mmCIF file of C-alpha atoms in Angstrom:
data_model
loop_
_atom_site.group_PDB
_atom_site.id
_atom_site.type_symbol
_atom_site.label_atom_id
_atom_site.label_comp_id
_atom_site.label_asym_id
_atom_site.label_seq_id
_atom_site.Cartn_x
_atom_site.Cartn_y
_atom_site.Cartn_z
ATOM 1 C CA UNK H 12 17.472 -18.589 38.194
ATOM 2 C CA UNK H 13 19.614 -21.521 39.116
ATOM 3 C CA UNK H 14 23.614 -20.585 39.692
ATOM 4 C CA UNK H 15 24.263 -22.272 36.371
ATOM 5 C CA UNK H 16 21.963 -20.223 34.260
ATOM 6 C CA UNK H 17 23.257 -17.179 35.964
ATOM 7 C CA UNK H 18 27.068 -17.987 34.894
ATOM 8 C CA UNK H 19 25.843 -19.029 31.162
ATOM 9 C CA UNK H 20 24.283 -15.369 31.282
ATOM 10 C CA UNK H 21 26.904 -13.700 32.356
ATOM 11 C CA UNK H 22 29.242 -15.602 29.756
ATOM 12 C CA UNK H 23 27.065 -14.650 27.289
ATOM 13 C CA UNK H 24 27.133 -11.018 28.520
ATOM 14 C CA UNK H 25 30.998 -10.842 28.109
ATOM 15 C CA UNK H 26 30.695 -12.265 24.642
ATOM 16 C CA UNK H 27 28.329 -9.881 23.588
ATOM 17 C CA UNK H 28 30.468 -6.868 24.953
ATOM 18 C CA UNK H 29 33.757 -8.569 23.359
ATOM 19 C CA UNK H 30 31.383 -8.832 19.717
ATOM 20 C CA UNK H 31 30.682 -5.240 20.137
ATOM 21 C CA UNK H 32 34.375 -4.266 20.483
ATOM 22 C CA UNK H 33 35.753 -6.753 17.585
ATOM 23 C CA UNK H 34 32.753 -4.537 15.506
ATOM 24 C CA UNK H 35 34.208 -1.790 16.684
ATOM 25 C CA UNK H 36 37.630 -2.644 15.022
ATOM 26 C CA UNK H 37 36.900 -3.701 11.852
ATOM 27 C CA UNK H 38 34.862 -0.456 11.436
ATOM 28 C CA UNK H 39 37.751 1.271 12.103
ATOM 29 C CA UNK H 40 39.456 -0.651 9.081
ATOM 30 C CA UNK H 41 36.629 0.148 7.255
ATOM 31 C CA UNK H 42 37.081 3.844 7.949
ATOM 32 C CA UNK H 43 40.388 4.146 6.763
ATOM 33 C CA UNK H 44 39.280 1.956 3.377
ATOM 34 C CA UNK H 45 37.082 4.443 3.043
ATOM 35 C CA UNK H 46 39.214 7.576 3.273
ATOM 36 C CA UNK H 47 41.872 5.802 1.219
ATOM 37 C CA UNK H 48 38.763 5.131 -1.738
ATOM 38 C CA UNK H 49 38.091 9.276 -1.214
ATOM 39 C CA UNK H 50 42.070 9.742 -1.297
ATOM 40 C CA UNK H 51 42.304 7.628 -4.230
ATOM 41 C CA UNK H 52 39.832 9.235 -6.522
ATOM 42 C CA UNK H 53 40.907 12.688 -5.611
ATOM 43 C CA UNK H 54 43.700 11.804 -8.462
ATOM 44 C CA UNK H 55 40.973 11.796 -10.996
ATOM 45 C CA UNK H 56 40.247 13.048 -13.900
ATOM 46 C CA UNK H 57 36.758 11.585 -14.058
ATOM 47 C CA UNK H 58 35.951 14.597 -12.023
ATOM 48 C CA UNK H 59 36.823 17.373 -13.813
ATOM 49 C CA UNK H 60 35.322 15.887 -17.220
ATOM 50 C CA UNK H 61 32.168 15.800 -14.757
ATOM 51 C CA UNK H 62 32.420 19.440 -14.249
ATOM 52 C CA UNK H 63 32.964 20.330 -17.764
ATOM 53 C CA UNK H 64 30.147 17.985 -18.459
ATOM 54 C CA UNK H 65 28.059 20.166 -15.734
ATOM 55 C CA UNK H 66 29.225 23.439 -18.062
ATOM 56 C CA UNK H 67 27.616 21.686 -21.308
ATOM 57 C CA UNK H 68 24.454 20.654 -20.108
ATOM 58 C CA UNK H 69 24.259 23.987 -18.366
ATOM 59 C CA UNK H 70 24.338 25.927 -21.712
ATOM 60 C CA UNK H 71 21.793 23.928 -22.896
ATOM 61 C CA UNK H 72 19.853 24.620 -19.987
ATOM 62 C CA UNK H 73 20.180 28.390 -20.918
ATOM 63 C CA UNK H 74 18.823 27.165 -23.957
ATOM 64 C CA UNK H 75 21.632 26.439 -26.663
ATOM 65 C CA UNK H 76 21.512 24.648 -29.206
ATOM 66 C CA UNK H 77 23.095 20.947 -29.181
ATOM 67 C CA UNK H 78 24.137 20.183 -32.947
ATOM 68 C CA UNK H 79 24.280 16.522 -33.370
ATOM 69 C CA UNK H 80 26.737 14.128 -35.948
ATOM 70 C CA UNK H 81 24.951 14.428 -39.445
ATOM 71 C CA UNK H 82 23.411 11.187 -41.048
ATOM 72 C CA UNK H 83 24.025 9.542 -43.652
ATOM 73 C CA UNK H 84 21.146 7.619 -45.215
ATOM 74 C CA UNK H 85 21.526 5.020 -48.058
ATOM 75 C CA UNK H 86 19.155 5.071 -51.012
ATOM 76 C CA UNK H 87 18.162 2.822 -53.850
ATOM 77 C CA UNK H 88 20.268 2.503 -56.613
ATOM 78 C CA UNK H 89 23.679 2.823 -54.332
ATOM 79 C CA UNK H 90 23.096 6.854 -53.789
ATOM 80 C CA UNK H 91 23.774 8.273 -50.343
ATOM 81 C CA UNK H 92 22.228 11.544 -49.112
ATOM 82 C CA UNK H 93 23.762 13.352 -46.454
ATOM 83 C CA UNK H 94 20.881 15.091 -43.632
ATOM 84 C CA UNK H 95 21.681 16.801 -40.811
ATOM 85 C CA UNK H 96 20.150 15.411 -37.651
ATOM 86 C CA UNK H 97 17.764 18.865 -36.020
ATOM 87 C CA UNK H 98 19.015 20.874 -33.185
ATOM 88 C CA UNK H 99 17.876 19.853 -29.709
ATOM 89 C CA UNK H 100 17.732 22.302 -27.107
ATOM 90 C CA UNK H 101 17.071 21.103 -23.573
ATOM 91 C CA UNK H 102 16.044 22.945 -20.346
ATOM 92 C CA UNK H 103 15.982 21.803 -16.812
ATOM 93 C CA UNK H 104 12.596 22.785 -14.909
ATOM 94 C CA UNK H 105 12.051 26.560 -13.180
ATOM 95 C CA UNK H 106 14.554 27.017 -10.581
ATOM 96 C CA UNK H 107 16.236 23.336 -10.822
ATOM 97 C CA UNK H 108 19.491 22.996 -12.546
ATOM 98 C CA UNK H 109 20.350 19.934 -14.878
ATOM 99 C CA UNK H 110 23.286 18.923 -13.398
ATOM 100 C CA UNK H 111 24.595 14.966 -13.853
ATOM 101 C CA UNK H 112 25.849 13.457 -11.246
ATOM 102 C CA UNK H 113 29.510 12.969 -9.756
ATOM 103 C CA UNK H 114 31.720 9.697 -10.652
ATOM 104 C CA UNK H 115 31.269 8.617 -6.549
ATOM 105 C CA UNK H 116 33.778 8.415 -4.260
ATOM 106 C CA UNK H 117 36.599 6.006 -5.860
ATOM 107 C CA UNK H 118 36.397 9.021 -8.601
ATOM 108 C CA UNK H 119 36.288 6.534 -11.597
ATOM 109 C CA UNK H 120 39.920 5.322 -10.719
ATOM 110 C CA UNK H 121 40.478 1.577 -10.069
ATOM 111 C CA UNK H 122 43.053 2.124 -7.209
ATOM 112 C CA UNK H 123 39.603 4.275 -5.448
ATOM 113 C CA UNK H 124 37.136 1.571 -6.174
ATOM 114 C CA UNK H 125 39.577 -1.020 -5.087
ATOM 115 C CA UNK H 126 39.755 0.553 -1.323
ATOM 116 C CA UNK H 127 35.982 1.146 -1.657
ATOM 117 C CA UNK H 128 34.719 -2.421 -2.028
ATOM 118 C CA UNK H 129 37.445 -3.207 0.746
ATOM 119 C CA UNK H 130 35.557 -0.718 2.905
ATOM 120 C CA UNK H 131 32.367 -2.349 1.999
ATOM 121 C CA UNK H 132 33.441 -5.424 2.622
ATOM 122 C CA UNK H 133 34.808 -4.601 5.798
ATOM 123 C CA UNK H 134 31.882 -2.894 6.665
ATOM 124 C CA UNK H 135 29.282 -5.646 5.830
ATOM 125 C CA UNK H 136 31.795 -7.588 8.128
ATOM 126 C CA UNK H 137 31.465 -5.491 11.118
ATOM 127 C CA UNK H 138 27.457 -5.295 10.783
ATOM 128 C CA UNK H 139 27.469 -9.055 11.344
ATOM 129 C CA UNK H 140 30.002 -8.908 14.060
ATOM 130 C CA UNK H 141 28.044 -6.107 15.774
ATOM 131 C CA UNK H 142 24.592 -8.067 14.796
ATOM 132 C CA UNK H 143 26.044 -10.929 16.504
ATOM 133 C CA UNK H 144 26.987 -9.179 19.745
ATOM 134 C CA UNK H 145 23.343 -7.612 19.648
ATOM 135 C CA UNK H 146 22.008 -11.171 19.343
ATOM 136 C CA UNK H 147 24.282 -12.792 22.463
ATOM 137 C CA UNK H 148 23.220 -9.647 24.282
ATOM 138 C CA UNK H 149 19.643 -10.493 23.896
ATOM 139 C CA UNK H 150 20.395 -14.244 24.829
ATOM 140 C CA UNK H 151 22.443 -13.224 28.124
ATOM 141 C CA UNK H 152 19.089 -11.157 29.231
ATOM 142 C CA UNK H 153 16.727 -13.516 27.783
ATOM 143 C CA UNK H 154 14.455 -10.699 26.644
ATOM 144 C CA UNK H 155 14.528 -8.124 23.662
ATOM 145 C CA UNK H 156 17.637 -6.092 24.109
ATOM 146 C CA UNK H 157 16.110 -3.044 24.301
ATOM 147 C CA UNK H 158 15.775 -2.060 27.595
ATOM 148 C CA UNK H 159 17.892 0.896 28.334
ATOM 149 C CA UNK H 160 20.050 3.452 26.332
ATOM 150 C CA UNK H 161 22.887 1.019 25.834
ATOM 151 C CA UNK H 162 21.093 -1.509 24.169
ATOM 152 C CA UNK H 163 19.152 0.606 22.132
ATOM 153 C CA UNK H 164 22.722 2.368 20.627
ATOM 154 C CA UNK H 165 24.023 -0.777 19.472
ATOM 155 C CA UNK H 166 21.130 -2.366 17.822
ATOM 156 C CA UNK H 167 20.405 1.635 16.237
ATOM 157 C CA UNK H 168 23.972 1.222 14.896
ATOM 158 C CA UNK H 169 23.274 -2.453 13.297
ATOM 159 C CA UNK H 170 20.182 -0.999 11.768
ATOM 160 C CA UNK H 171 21.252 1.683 10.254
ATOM 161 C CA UNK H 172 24.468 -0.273 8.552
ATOM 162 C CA UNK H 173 21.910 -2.789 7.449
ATOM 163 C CA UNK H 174 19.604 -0.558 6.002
ATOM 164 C CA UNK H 175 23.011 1.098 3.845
ATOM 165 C CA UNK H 176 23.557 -2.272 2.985
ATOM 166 C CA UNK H 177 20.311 -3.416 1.315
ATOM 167 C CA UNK H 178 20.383 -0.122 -0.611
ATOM 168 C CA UNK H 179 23.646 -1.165 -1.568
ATOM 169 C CA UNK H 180 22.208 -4.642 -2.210
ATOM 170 C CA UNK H 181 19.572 -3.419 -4.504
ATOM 171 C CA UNK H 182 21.633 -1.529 -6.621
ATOM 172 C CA UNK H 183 21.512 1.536 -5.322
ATOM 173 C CA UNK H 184 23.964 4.464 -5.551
ATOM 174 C CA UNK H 185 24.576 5.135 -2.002
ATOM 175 C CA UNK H 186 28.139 4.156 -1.832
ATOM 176 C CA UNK H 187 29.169 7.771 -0.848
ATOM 177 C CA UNK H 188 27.300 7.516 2.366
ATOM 178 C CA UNK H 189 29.770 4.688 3.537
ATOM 179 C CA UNK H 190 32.747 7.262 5.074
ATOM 180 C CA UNK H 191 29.622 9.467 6.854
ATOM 181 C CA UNK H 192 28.023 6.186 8.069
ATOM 182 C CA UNK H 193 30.970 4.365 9.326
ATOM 183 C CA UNK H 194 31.908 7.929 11.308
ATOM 184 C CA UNK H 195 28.733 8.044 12.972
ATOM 185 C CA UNK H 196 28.754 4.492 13.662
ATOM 186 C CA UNK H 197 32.029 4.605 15.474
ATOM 187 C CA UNK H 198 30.828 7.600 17.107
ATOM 188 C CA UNK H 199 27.660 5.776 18.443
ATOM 189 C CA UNK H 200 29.712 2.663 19.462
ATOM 190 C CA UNK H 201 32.131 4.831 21.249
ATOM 191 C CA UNK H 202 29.386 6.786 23.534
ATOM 192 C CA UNK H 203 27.378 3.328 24.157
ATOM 193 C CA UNK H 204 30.386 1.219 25.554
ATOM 194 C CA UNK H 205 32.042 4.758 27.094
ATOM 195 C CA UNK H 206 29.116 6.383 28.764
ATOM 196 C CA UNK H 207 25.848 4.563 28.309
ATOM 197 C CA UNK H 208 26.988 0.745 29.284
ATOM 198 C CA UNK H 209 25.125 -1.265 31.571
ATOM 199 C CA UNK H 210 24.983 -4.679 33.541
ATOM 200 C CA UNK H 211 22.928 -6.772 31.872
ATOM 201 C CA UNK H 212 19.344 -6.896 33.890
ATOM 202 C CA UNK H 213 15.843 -7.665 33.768
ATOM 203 C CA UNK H 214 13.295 -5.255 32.728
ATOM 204 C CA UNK H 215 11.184 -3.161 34.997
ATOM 205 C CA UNK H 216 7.608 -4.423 35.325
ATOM 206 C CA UNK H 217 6.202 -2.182 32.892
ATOM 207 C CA UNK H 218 8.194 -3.402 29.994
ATOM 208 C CA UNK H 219 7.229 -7.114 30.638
ATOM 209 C CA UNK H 220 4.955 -6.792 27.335
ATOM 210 C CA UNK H 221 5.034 -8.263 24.134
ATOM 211 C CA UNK H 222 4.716 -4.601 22.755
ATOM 212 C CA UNK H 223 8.409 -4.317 23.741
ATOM 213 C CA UNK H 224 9.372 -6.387 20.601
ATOM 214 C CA UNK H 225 6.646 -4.023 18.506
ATOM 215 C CA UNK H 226 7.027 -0.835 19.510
ATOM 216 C CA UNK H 227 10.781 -0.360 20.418
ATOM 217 C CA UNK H 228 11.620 -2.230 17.204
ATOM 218 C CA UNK H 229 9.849 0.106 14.998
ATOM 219 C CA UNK H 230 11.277 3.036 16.654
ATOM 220 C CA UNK H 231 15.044 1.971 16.390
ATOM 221 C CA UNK H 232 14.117 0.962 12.737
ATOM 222 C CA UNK H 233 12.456 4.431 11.927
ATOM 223 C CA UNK H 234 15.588 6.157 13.988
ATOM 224 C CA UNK H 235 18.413 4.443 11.830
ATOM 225 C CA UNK H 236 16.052 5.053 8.583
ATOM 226 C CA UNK H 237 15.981 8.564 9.390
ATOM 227 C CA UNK H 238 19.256 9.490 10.177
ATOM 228 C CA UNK H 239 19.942 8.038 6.427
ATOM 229 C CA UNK H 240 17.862 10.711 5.183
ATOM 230 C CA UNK H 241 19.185 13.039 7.482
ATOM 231 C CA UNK H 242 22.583 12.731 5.733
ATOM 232 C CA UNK H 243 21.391 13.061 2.634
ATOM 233 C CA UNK H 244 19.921 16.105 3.588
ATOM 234 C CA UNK H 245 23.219 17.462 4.957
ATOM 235 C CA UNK H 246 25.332 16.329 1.982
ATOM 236 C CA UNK H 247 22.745 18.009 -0.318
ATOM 237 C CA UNK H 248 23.616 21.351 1.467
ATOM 238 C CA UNK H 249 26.592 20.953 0.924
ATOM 239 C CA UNK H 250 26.556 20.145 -2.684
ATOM 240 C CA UNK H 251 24.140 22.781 -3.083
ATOM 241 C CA UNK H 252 26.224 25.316 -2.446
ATOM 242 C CA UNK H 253 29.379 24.101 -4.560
ATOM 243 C CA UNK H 254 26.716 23.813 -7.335
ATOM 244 C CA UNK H 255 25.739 27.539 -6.321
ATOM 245 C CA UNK H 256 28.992 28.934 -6.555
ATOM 246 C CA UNK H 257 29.977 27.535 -10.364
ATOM 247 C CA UNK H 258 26.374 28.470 -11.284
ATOM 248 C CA UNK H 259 27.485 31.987 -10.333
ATOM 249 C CA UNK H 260 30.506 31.599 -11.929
ATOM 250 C CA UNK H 261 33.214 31.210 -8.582
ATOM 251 C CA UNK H 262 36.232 28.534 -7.983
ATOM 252 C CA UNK H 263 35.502 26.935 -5.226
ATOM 253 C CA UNK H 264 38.695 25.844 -3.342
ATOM 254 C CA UNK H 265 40.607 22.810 -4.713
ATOM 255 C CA UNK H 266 39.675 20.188 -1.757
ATOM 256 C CA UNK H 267 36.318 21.724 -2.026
ATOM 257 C CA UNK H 268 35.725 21.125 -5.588
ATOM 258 C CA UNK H 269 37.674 17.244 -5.303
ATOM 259 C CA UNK H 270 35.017 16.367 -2.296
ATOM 260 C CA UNK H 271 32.042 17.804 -3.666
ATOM 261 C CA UNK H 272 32.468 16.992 -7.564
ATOM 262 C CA UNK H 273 31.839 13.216 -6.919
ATOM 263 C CA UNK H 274 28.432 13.411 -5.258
ATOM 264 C CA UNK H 275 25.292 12.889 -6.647
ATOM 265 C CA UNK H 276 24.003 16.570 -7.670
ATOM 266 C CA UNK H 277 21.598 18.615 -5.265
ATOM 267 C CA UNK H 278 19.009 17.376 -7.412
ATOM 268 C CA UNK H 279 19.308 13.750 -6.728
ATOM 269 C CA UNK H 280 20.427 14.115 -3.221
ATOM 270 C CA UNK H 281 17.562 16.057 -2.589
ATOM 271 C CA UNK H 282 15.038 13.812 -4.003
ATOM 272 C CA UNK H 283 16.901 10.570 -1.828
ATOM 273 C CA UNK H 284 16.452 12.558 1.682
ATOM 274 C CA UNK H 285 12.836 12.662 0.435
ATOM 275 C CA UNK H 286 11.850 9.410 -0.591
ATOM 276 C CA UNK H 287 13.724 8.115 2.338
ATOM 277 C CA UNK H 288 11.578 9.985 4.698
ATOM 278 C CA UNK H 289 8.536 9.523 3.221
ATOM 279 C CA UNK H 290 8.883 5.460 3.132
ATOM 280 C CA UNK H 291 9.600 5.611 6.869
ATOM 281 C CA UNK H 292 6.962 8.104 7.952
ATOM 282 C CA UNK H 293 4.211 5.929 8.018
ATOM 283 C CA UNK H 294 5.914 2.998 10.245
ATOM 284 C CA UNK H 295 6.802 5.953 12.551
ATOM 285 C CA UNK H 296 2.838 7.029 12.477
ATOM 286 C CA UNK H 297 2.726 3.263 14.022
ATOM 287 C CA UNK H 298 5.240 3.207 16.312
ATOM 288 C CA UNK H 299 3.439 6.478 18.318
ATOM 289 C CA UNK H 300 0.410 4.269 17.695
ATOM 290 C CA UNK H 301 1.618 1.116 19.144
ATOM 291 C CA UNK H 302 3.287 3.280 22.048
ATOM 292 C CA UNK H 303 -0.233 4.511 22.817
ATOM 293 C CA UNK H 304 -2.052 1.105 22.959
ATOM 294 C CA UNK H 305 1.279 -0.470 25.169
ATOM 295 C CA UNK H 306 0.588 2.921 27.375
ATOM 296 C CA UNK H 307 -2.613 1.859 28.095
ATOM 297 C CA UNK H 308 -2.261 -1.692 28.886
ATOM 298 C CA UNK H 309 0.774 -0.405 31.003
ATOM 299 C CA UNK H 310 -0.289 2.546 33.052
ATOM 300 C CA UNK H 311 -4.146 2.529 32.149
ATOM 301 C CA UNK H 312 -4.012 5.685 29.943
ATOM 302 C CA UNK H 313 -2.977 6.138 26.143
ATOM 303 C CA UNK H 314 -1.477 9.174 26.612
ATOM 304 C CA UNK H 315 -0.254 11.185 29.196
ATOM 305 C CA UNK H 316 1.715 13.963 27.828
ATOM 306 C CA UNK H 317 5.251 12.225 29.396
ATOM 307 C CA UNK H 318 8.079 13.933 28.155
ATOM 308 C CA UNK H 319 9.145 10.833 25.995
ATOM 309 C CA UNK H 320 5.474 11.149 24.609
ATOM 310 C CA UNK H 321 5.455 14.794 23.768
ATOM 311 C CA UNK H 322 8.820 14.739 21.653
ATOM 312 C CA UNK H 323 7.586 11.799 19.988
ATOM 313 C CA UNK H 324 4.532 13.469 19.162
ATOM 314 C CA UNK H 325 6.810 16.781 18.030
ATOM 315 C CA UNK H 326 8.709 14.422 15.944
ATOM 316 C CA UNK H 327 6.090 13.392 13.958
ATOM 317 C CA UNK H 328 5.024 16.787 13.980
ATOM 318 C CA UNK H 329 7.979 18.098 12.152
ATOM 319 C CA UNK H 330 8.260 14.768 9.446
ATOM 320 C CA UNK H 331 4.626 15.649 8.618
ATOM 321 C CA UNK H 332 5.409 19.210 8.008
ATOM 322 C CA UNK H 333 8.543 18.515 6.038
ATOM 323 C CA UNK H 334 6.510 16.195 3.687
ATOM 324 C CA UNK H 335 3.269 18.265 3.905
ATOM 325 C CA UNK H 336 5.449 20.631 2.549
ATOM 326 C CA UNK H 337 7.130 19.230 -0.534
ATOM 327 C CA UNK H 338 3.768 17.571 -1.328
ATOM 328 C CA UNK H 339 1.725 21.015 -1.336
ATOM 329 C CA UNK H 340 3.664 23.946 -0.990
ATOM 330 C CA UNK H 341 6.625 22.589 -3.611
ATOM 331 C CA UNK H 342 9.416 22.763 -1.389
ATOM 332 C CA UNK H 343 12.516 21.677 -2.506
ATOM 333 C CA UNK H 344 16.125 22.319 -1.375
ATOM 334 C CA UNK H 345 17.143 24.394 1.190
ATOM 335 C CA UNK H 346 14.431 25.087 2.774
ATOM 336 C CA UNK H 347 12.804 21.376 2.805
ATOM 337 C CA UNK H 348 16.526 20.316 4.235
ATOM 338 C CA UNK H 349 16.780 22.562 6.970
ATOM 339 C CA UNK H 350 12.696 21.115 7.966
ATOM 340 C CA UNK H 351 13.876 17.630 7.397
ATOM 341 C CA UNK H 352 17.379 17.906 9.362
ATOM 342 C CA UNK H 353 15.285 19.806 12.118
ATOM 343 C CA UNK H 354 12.869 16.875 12.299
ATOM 344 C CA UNK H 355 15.948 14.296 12.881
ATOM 345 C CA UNK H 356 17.510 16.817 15.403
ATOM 346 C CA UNK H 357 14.017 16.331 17.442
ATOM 347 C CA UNK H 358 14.012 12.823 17.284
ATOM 348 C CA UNK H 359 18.212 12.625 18.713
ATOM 349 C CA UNK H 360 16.817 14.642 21.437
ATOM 350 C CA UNK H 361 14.088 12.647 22.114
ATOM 351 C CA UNK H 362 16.543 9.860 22.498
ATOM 352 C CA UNK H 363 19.526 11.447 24.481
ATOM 353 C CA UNK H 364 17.781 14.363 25.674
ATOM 354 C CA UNK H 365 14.849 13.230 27.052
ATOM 355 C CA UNK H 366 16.600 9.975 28.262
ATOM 356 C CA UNK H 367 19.079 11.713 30.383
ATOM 357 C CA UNK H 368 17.921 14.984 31.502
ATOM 358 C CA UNK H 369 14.442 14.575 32.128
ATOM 359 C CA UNK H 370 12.274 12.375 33.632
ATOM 360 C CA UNK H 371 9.192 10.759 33.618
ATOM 361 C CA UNK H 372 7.543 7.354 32.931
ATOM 362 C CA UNK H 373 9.997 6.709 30.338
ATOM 363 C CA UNK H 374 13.388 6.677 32.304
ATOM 364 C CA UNK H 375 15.249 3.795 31.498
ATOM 365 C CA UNK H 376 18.308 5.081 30.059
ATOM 366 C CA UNK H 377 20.042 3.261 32.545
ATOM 367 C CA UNK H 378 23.416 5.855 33.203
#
């Protein structure tokens, strides 16, 4: 590499880390939109006409009667006859509870939704600041910028605000994952740049493989897809048990009840985790797959039983018995939850765990 090239690298190396810190920032601003937007609708009523909403359609879950409006039906000849509409009685499914869910975050107030699109906003702002630091990070190495813990953090962070974004894109109501999100993002950013930055390098020989851009992309993409799911699975516990206590007739406390009354119900909360791992299982079936096939062309075996291989293979181990289990057995709620939120605490330690305290053909955390 001529002197020239070297300094354009290294240019591009401080741009990237200067993106990464600008990304940083405007999270931050997005952070406080957001707890201003959860502030805001706090002031609502929308949320306790929710509640007493939740009442209603649980008596009709017990099985009351819901009298409608009567009707009033015009004959020939100018003469009106006056019916009464039947009675409907509805009832939620064995051991699920037919609960609507919350007005979101902003609480139905405009002040709330205001700060939340701001927070959006701000947020979809930061992903391309971050995505462009990613990008000049890649340029300044000349390779996929994947190739130690560092890297890995900031493009997982990109991918999982991207992924919130096309959800939000498509319409989705996932706008009460924005405060949790942003959090963890910060969080991420703040252990990558504090603890886990490195010089930007070349790869080891063993990574010189098109399989780098295949395999490693997959798993960051199945990482920042899960840990979605994984929040859903945490705010569902949560919700769960406010739902729990009014079921069995309890107040829950007042900041309690302002939080929890905007989510979606445990039902719907629930059923996102779900379908969110299930949609990423499969690509995660390929990226052990593709790790086996790069493994052989590597090292001349497909599998080894490395410590970055085993908890991969444990990983997939627990996903498959988490959705093996809903499929079959019926689990829902708590119990799925707990099997889905142990799943994503294997595949954190697989990344920070196995990274950083053990070793093996794997090590290139980098710290």
């Amino acid at each position: 590499m001529t002197p020239l090239a070297a300094a354009a690298n290294e240019n591009l190396a401080e741009i990237s880390n200067y993106l990464i810190y600008s990304s940083m920032a405007v999270y931050m601003l997005a952070f406080f939109a957001h707890i201003a937007e959860w502030t805001f609708g706090s002031r609502s009523k929308v949320g306790r006409t929710a509640a007493a909403l939740t009442g209603a359609k649980g008596a009709a879950a017990a099985g009351a009667a819901v009298t409608a409006p009567a009707v009033q039906v015009r004959g020939r000849g100018g003469a009106t006859a006056v019916l009464d509409q039947p009675k409907v009685t509805t009832r939620s499914a064995a051991g699920t509870r037919d609960v609507p869910d919350g007005p979101g975050a902003a609480g139905g107030t405009v002040q709330g939704d205001l700060y939340g699109r701001i927070a959006v906003s701000l947020t979809a702002l930061a992903f391309l600041v971050e995505a462009a630091g990613v990008v000049a990070r890649a340029l300044s190495v000349q390779r996929a910028p994947w190739g130690n813990m560092y890297e890995f953090s900031i493009t997982f962070s990109t991918v999982a605000v991207g992924a919130y974004l096309v959800l939000l894109a498509l319409k989705k109501n996932v706008r009460w994952l924005g405060l949790i999100l942003v959090t963890t993002v910060l969080l991420d950013l703040g252990i990558a740049v504090t603890w886990l930055y490195t010089d930007s390098d070349q790869l080891v020989p063993a990574l010189h493989s098109y399989w780098l851009w295949i395999h490693v992309s997959t798993a960051i993409f199945c990482g920042a897809v899960f840990y979605i799911g994984a929040a859903g699975a945490v705010l569902y516990l949560f919700r769960d048990s406010y739902e729990s206590q009014l079921e069995a007739g309890r107040t829950p406390g007042k900041f309690r009840s302002s939080v929890l009354e905007r989510l979606p119900s445990a039902a719907s909360l629930d059923k996102f985790s779900y379908r969110i791992n299930a949609a990423v299982f499969p690509l995660w079936t390929f990226t052990i797959i593709a790790g086996a096939i790069w493994a052989g062309d590597a090292w001349g075996r497909y599998w080894g039983w490395d410590p970055k291989e085993v908890w991969s293979f444990v990983t997939w181990v627990a996903y498959a018995c988490y959705l093996h289990a809903r499929a079959t057995a019926g689990w829902k709620g708590r119990k799925a939850a707990y099997l889905a939120l142990f799943a994503f605490a294997c595949w954190i330690w697989n990344y920070y765990g196995v990274n950083i305290l053990l070793s093996g053909k794997h090590s290139y955390a980098g710290v």
